[in-house]
PDB file of C-alpha atoms in Angstrom:
ATOM      1  CA  LEU P 227     -30.135 -15.311 -11.267  1.00 57.00           C
ATOM      2  CA  ASP P 228     -27.999 -14.803  -8.370  1.00 73.00           C
ATOM      3  CA  GLU P 229     -26.472 -11.455  -7.375  1.00 77.00           C
ATOM      4  CA  ILE P 230     -23.003 -10.960  -8.195  1.00 78.00           C
ATOM      5  CA  PHE P 231     -20.847  -8.740  -5.946  1.00 79.00           C
ATOM      6  CA  LEU P 232     -17.882  -6.651  -6.638  1.00 81.00           C
ATOM      7  CA  ASN P 233     -15.146  -7.852  -4.295  1.00 89.00           C
ATOM      8  CA  GLU P 234     -12.102  -6.327  -6.015  1.00 91.00           C
ATOM      9  CA  ALA P 235     -10.159  -3.262  -5.106  1.00 93.00           C
ATOM     10  CA  LYS P 236      -7.270  -1.309  -6.040  1.00 94.00           C
ATOM     11  CA  LEU P 237      -4.070  -1.456  -3.602  1.00 96.00           C
ATOM     12  CA  ILE P 238      -1.512   1.365  -4.700  1.00 94.00           C
ATOM     13  CA  LEU P 239       1.933   1.328  -3.436  1.00 94.00           C
ATOM     14  CA  VAL P 240       3.595   4.813  -3.433  1.00 91.00           C
ATOM     15  CA  GLY P 241       6.720   6.163  -1.903  1.00 88.00           C
ATOM     16  CA  GLU P 242      10.315   7.056  -2.769  1.00 85.00           C
ATOM     17  CA  GLY P 243      12.515   4.712  -4.824  1.00 82.00           C
ATOM     18  CA  LYS P 244      14.334   1.841  -3.331  1.00 82.00           C
ATOM     19  CA  VAL P 245      12.195   1.732  -0.077  1.00 85.00           C
ATOM     20  CA  GLY P 246      10.742  -1.854  -0.621  1.00 87.00           C
ATOM     21  CA  LYS P 247       7.448  -1.156  -2.588  1.00 90.00           C
ATOM     22  CA  THR P 248       8.235  -4.181  -5.118  1.00 91.00           C
ATOM     23  CA  SER P 249       9.431  -6.239  -2.128  1.00 90.00           C
ATOM     24  CA  LEU P 250       6.185  -5.825  -0.509  1.00 93.00           C
ATOM     25  CA  ARG P 251       4.168  -6.491  -3.386  1.00 93.00           C
ATOM     26  CA  LEU P 252       6.143  -9.733  -4.046  1.00 91.00           C
ATOM     27  CA  LYS P 253       5.793 -10.831  -0.394  1.00 91.00           C
ATOM     28  CA  LEU P 254       2.005 -10.368  -0.193  1.00 93.00           C
ATOM     29  CA  ILE P 255       1.377 -12.425  -3.215  1.00 92.00           C
ATOM     30  CA  ASN P 256       4.090 -15.095  -2.011  1.00 90.00           C
ATOM     31  CA  PRO P 257       5.493 -14.848   1.240  1.00 86.00           C
ATOM     32  CA  GLY P 258       8.347 -17.053   0.048  1.00 85.00           C
ATOM     33  CA  ALA P 259       9.270 -14.760  -2.887  1.00 85.00           C
ATOM     34  CA  THR P 260      12.634 -14.005  -3.985  1.00 85.00           C
ATOM     35  CA  LEU P 261      13.202 -10.150  -3.339  1.00 81.00           C
ATOM     36  CA  PRO P 262      14.459  -8.039  -6.326  1.00 77.00           C
ATOM     37  CA  LYS P 263      18.307  -7.491  -6.456  1.00 74.00           C
ATOM     38  CA  ASP P 264      19.407  -3.792  -5.336  1.00 68.00           C
ATOM     39  CA  ASP P 265      19.819  -2.677  -8.802  1.00 66.00           C
ATOM     40  CA  GLU P 266      16.284  -3.750  -9.980  1.00 66.00           C
ATOM     41  CA  ARG P 267      13.896  -0.776 -10.025  1.00 66.00           C
ATOM     42  CA  THR P 268      10.200  -0.428 -11.116  1.00 65.00           C
ATOM     43  CA  ARG P 269      10.206   1.504 -14.221  1.00 65.00           C
ATOM     44  CA  GLY P 270       6.745   3.142 -14.360  1.00 66.00           C
ATOM     45  CA  ILE P 271       3.829   0.813 -12.882  1.00 78.00           C
ATOM     46  CA  ASP P 272       4.004  -2.894 -12.285  1.00 85.00           C
ATOM     47  CA  ILE P 273       0.470  -4.432 -11.620  1.00 91.00           C
ATOM     48  CA  ASP P 274      -0.332  -7.668  -9.936  1.00 93.00           C
ATOM     49  CA  ASP P 275      -3.114  -9.512  -8.441  1.00 95.00           C
ATOM     50  CA  TYR P 276      -3.602 -10.493  -4.875  1.00 94.00           C
ATOM     51  CA  SER P 277      -6.376 -12.908  -3.864  1.00 93.00           C
ATOM     52  CA  PHE P 278      -7.510 -13.572  -0.356  1.00 92.00           C
ATOM     53  CA  GLN P 279     -10.316 -15.148   1.473  1.00 88.00           C
ATOM     54  CA  LEU P 280     -11.777 -13.798   4.761  1.00 76.00           C
ATOM     55  CA  LYS P 281     -13.799 -15.406   7.559  1.00 74.00           C
ATOM     56  CA  ASN P 282     -16.925 -14.944   5.533  1.00 75.00           C
ATOM     57  CA  LEU P 283     -15.378 -17.240   2.989  1.00 76.00           C
ATOM     58  CA  ASP P 284     -15.757 -14.581   0.139  1.00 83.00           C
ATOM     59  CA  THR P 285     -12.914 -14.277  -2.083  1.00 88.00           C
ATOM     60  CA  TYR P 286     -11.196 -10.899  -2.684  1.00 91.00           C
ATOM     61  CA  LYS P 287      -8.877  -9.404  -5.132  1.00 93.00           C
ATOM     62  CA  ALA P 288      -6.608  -6.618  -4.740  1.00 94.00           C
ATOM     63  CA  HIS P 289      -4.944  -5.131  -7.910  1.00 96.00           C
ATOM     64  CA  ILE P 290      -1.542  -4.207  -6.521  1.00 95.00           C
ATOM     65  CA  TRP P 291      -0.413  -1.249  -8.397  1.00 91.00           C
ATOM     66  CA  ASP P 292       3.363  -0.895  -7.604  1.00 90.00           C
ATOM     67  CA  PHE P 293       4.766   2.811  -8.764  1.00 78.00           C
ATOM     68  CA  GLY P 294       8.122   3.548  -9.667  1.00 75.00           C
ATOM     69  CA  GLY P 295       9.370   5.896  -6.991  1.00 59.00           C
ATOM     70  CA  GLN P 296      12.082   8.020  -8.850  1.00 58.00           C
ATOM     71  CA  ASN P 297      11.361  11.746  -9.116  1.00 58.00           C
ATOM     72  CA  ILE P 298      11.065  11.618 -12.851  1.00 53.00           C
ATOM     73  CA  GLN P 299       8.007   9.250 -12.463  1.00 56.00           C
ATOM     74  CA  TYR P 300       5.894  11.427 -10.248  1.00 59.00           C
ATOM     75  CA  ALA P 301       3.943  13.085 -12.744  1.00 63.00           C
ATOM     76  CA  LEU P 302       2.904   9.615 -14.192  1.00 62.00           C
ATOM     77  CA  HIS P 303       1.461   8.753 -10.637  1.00 61.00           C
ATOM     78  CA  ARG P 304      -1.499  11.130 -10.667  1.00 68.00           C
ATOM     79  CA  PHE P 305      -2.996   9.717 -13.780  1.00 69.00           C
ATOM     80  CA  PHE P 306      -3.525   6.438 -12.121  1.00 78.00           C
ATOM     81  CA  MET P 307      -4.427   7.282  -8.483  1.00 84.00           C
ATOM     82  CA  THR P 308      -7.968   6.760  -8.028  1.00 87.00           C
ATOM     83  CA  GLU P 309     -10.726   7.116  -5.518  1.00 91.00           C
ATOM     84  CA  ASN P 310     -12.048   4.073  -3.297  1.00 92.00           C
ATOM     85  CA  SER P 311      -8.438   2.600  -3.553  1.00 95.00           C
ATOM     86  CA  LEU P 312      -6.006   1.404  -0.181  1.00 97.00           C
ATOM     87  CA  TYR P 313      -2.902   3.443  -0.542  1.00 96.00           C
ATOM     88  CA  ILE P 314       0.367   2.159   1.088  1.00 96.00           C
ATOM     89  CA  LEU P 315       2.957   4.821   1.520  1.00 94.00           C
ATOM     90  CA  MET P 316       6.177   2.983   1.812  1.00 91.00           C
ATOM     91  CA  THR P 317       9.145   4.264   3.666  1.00 89.00           C
ATOM     92  CA  GLU P 318      12.416   2.755   5.158  1.00 84.00           C
ATOM     93  CA  SER P 319      14.650   3.170   8.112  1.00 77.00           C
ATOM     94  CA  ARG P 320      18.018   4.155   6.460  1.00 70.00           C
ATOM     95  CA  ASN P 321      17.750   7.646   7.506  1.00 59.00           C
ATOM     96  CA  GLU P 322      15.704  10.203   9.584  1.00 54.00           C
ATOM     97  CA  ARG P 323      14.189  12.352   6.890  1.00 54.00           C
ATOM     98  CA  ASP P 324      10.287  11.995   6.001  1.00 53.00           C
ATOM     99  CA  LYS P 325      10.945  10.874   2.536  1.00 67.00           C
ATOM    100  CA  ASN P 326       8.774  13.687   0.918  1.00 81.00           C
ATOM    101  CA  PHE P 327       5.532  12.218   2.946  1.00 86.00           C
ATOM    102  CA  MET P 328       3.728  15.772   2.481  1.00 88.00           C
ATOM    103  CA  TYR P 329       3.828  15.350  -1.412  1.00 87.00           C
ATOM    104  CA  TRP P 330       2.460  11.791  -1.135  1.00 88.00           C
ATOM    105  CA  PHE P 331      -0.117  12.736   1.278  1.00 90.00           C
ATOM    106  CA  GLN P 332      -1.370  15.831  -0.555  1.00 89.00           C
ATOM    107  CA  ASN P 333      -1.570  13.780  -3.926  1.00 89.00           C
ATOM    108  CA  ILE P 334      -3.283  10.717  -2.294  1.00 91.00           C
ATOM    109  CA  ASP P 335      -5.883  13.258  -0.491  1.00 91.00           C
ATOM    110  CA  LEU P 336      -6.331  15.100  -3.851  1.00 90.00           C
ATOM    111  CA  PHE P 337      -6.842  12.023  -6.125  1.00 90.00           C
ATOM    112  CA  GLY P 338      -7.661   9.394  -3.686  1.00 91.00           C
ATOM    113  CA  GLY P 339     -10.912  10.915  -2.532  1.00 88.00           C
ATOM    114  CA  LYS P 340     -12.618  10.749   1.070  1.00 86.00           C
ATOM    115  CA  ASP P 341     -12.878   6.834   1.167  1.00 86.00           C
ATOM    116  CA  SER P 342      -9.269   5.829   0.376  1.00 94.00           C
ATOM    117  CA  PRO P 343      -7.617   4.759   3.526  1.00 96.00           C
ATOM    118  CA  ILE P 344      -3.735   5.298   3.932  1.00 95.00           C
ATOM    119  CA  LEU P 345      -1.417   2.814   5.586  1.00 96.00           C
ATOM    120  CA  ILE P 346       2.018   3.998   6.255  1.00 93.00           C
ATOM    121  CA  VAL P 347       4.608   1.175   6.257  1.00 93.00           C
ATOM    122  CA  MET P 348       8.050   1.402   7.098  1.00 90.00           C
ATOM    123  CA  ASN P 349      10.545  -1.284   5.913  1.00 88.00           C
ATOM    124  CA  LEU P 350      13.158  -1.891   8.607  1.00 85.00           C
ATOM    125  CA  MET P 351      15.911  -2.636   6.223  1.00 71.00           C
ATOM    126  CA  HIS P 352      19.095  -2.152   8.465  1.00 64.00           C
ATOM    127  CA  GLY P 353      18.401  -3.072  11.934  1.00 61.00           C
ATOM    128  CA  ASP P 354      15.275  -3.053  14.212  1.00 61.00           C
ATOM    129  CA  ARG P 355      15.119   0.681  14.646  1.00 66.00           C
ATOM    130  CA  GLY P 356      12.602   2.629  12.727  1.00 65.00           C
ATOM    131  CA  ALA P 357      13.422   6.262  11.623  1.00 65.00           C
ATOM    132  CA  ASN P 358      12.066   8.871  13.851  1.00 72.00           C
ATOM    133  CA  ILE P 359       9.175  10.406  11.873  1.00 79.00           C
ATOM    134  CA  ASP P 360       6.617  12.742  13.652  1.00 78.00           C
ATOM    135  CA  ILE P 361       3.359  10.984  12.524  1.00 82.00           C
ATOM    136  CA  ALA P 362       1.241  13.181  14.597  1.00 82.00           C
ATOM    137  CA  SER P 363       2.056  16.228  12.584  1.00 83.00           C
ATOM    138  CA  TYR P 364       0.518  14.365   9.496  1.00 85.00           C
ATOM    139  CA  VAL P 365      -2.327  12.729  11.300  1.00 86.00           C
ATOM    140  CA  SER P 366      -3.886  16.176  12.519  1.00 84.00           C
ATOM    141  CA  GLU P 367      -3.893  17.246   8.668  1.00 84.00           C
ATOM    142  CA  PHE P 368      -4.494  13.900   6.916  1.00 86.00           C
ATOM    143  CA  LYS P 369      -7.421  12.055   8.634  1.00 85.00           C
ATOM    144  CA  LYS P 370      -7.208   8.905   6.460  1.00 90.00           C
ATOM    145  CA  ILE P 371      -4.088   7.521   8.060  1.00 91.00           C
ATOM    146  CA  VAL P 372      -5.049   4.092   9.304  1.00 92.00           C
ATOM    147  CA  ASN P 373      -4.733   3.680  13.083  1.00 89.00           C
ATOM    148  CA  ASN P 374      -2.752   6.937  13.368  1.00 87.00           C
ATOM    149  CA  GLN P 375       0.502   4.851  13.228  1.00 88.00           C
ATOM    150  CA  ILE P 376       3.436   3.528  11.113  1.00 88.00           C
ATOM    151  CA  LEU P 377       3.220  -0.207  10.695  1.00 90.00           C
ATOM    152  CA  GLU P 378       6.818  -1.772  10.547  1.00 89.00           C
ATOM    153  CA  VAL P 379       7.948  -4.788   8.649  1.00 89.00           C
ATOM    154  CA  ASN P 380      11.488  -6.265   8.040  1.00 87.00           C
ATOM    155  CA  LEU P 381      11.243  -7.666   4.420  1.00 85.00           C
ATOM    156  CA  LEU P 382      14.656  -8.908   4.337  1.00 81.00           C
ATOM    157  CA  ASN P 383      14.332 -10.816   7.604  1.00 77.00           C
ATOM    158  CA  PRO P 384      12.405 -14.061   7.327  1.00 61.00           C
ATOM    159  CA  GLU P 385      12.055 -14.200  11.211  1.00 65.00           C
ATOM    160  CA  GLN P 386       9.875 -11.157  11.215  1.00 63.00           C
ATOM    161  CA  ASP P 387       7.081 -13.111   9.407  1.00 68.00           C
ATOM    162  CA  SER P 388       4.663 -12.262  12.122  1.00 84.00           C
ATOM    163  CA  CYS P 389       5.396  -8.455  11.287  1.00 87.00           C
ATOM    164  CA  LEU P 390       4.274  -9.277   7.644  1.00 88.00           C
ATOM    165  CA  GLN P 391       1.416 -11.402   8.659  1.00 90.00           C
ATOM    166  CA  ASN P 392       0.034  -8.543  10.749  1.00 92.00           C
ATOM    167  CA  LEU P 393       0.461  -6.321   7.789  1.00 93.00           C
ATOM    168  CA  ARG P 394      -1.275  -8.666   5.632  1.00 92.00           C
ATOM    169  CA  THR P 395      -4.163  -8.780   7.945  1.00 93.00           C
ATOM    170  CA  ILE P 396      -4.675  -5.036   8.123  1.00 95.00           C
ATOM    171  CA  ILE P 397      -4.308  -4.667   4.471  1.00 95.00           C
ATOM    172  CA  GLU P 398      -7.139  -7.226   3.955  1.00 94.00           C
ATOM    173  CA  GLN P 399      -9.413  -5.662   6.560  1.00 93.00           C
ATOM    174  CA  GLN P 400      -8.745  -2.233   5.212  1.00 95.00           C
ATOM    175  CA  LEU P 401      -9.757  -3.799   1.617  1.00 93.00           C
ATOM    176  CA  GLU P 402     -12.693  -5.437   2.658  1.00 91.00           C
ATOM    177  CA  ASN P 403     -14.016  -2.323   4.346  1.00 91.00           C
ATOM    178  CA  LEU P 404     -13.739  -0.125   1.194  1.00 91.00           C
ATOM    179  CA  PRO P 405     -17.128   1.278   0.556  1.00 88.00           C
ATOM    180  CA  HIS P 406     -17.666  -0.437  -2.892  1.00 86.00           C
ATOM    181  CA  ILE P 407     -16.740  -3.905  -1.631  1.00 87.00           C
ATOM    182  CA  ARG P 408     -19.668  -6.373  -1.508  1.00 81.00           C
ATOM    183  CA  LYS P 409     -22.066  -4.087  -3.529  1.00 80.00           C
ATOM    184  CA  PRO P 410     -24.171  -5.841  -6.050  1.00 81.00           C
ATOM    185  CA  ILE P 411     -23.015  -5.169  -9.525  1.00 76.00           C
ATOM    186  CA  PHE P 412     -25.698  -7.648 -11.091  1.00 65.00           C
ATOM    187  CA  ARG P 413     -29.000  -8.637 -10.119  1.00 56.00           C
TER     188      ARG P 413
END
C-alpha cells in the first residue's frame, strides 16, 4: 500500500465586522467572484474549501473558516480556534484605529498554539492609502506574525489583481509549511 499524506489545513479569518473577511474568502476560492453586498454579514461561521496545487504537484486543501466579526460573536470564536492553523487577521483602511488587534493576537496566541502563523491583511477599501498601524509594537510581543508586516489588498478593485495573487502565494506557502502537512497518516 502507498503512503497517504495529510495535505489539509485550517485557514481561519478573524477581525472586526465589515472589513472584508468574506470577500477575501470568496476571492481566494474564485478571483472572479461577486462580492457580498454591504448589508450582508457573516452570522456565526461560514466554512468553504480552497484547493490549490504547488510546484511539487501535490494538491492541498485549506478549510477556510470565516468568523463573523460582530462583538456578540466573539465568545463563539474560541471554541473553533485551533492549533496548527493559519490565521489571517483582517483589517481595513477606513480609519486609523487598530481594530482591536490586541484582543485578536492574544486569542490566536492562546488557542492557536506555537505553530500557527498569523498574516495581517489590510483591505484598502477606500483609496490607496492604508491606515497607520504601528505593527512593530505587536511584532515584539507576538512572534508568529508572518514577515513582520501588513499585507495590503484591494478586494473591490480588479486592477489590484497582482496584490491578490501575491497574497494567495503567501497564504499557500504558509499553509504548505504548517508542521502537520505532508506527514504520513497511513502506511
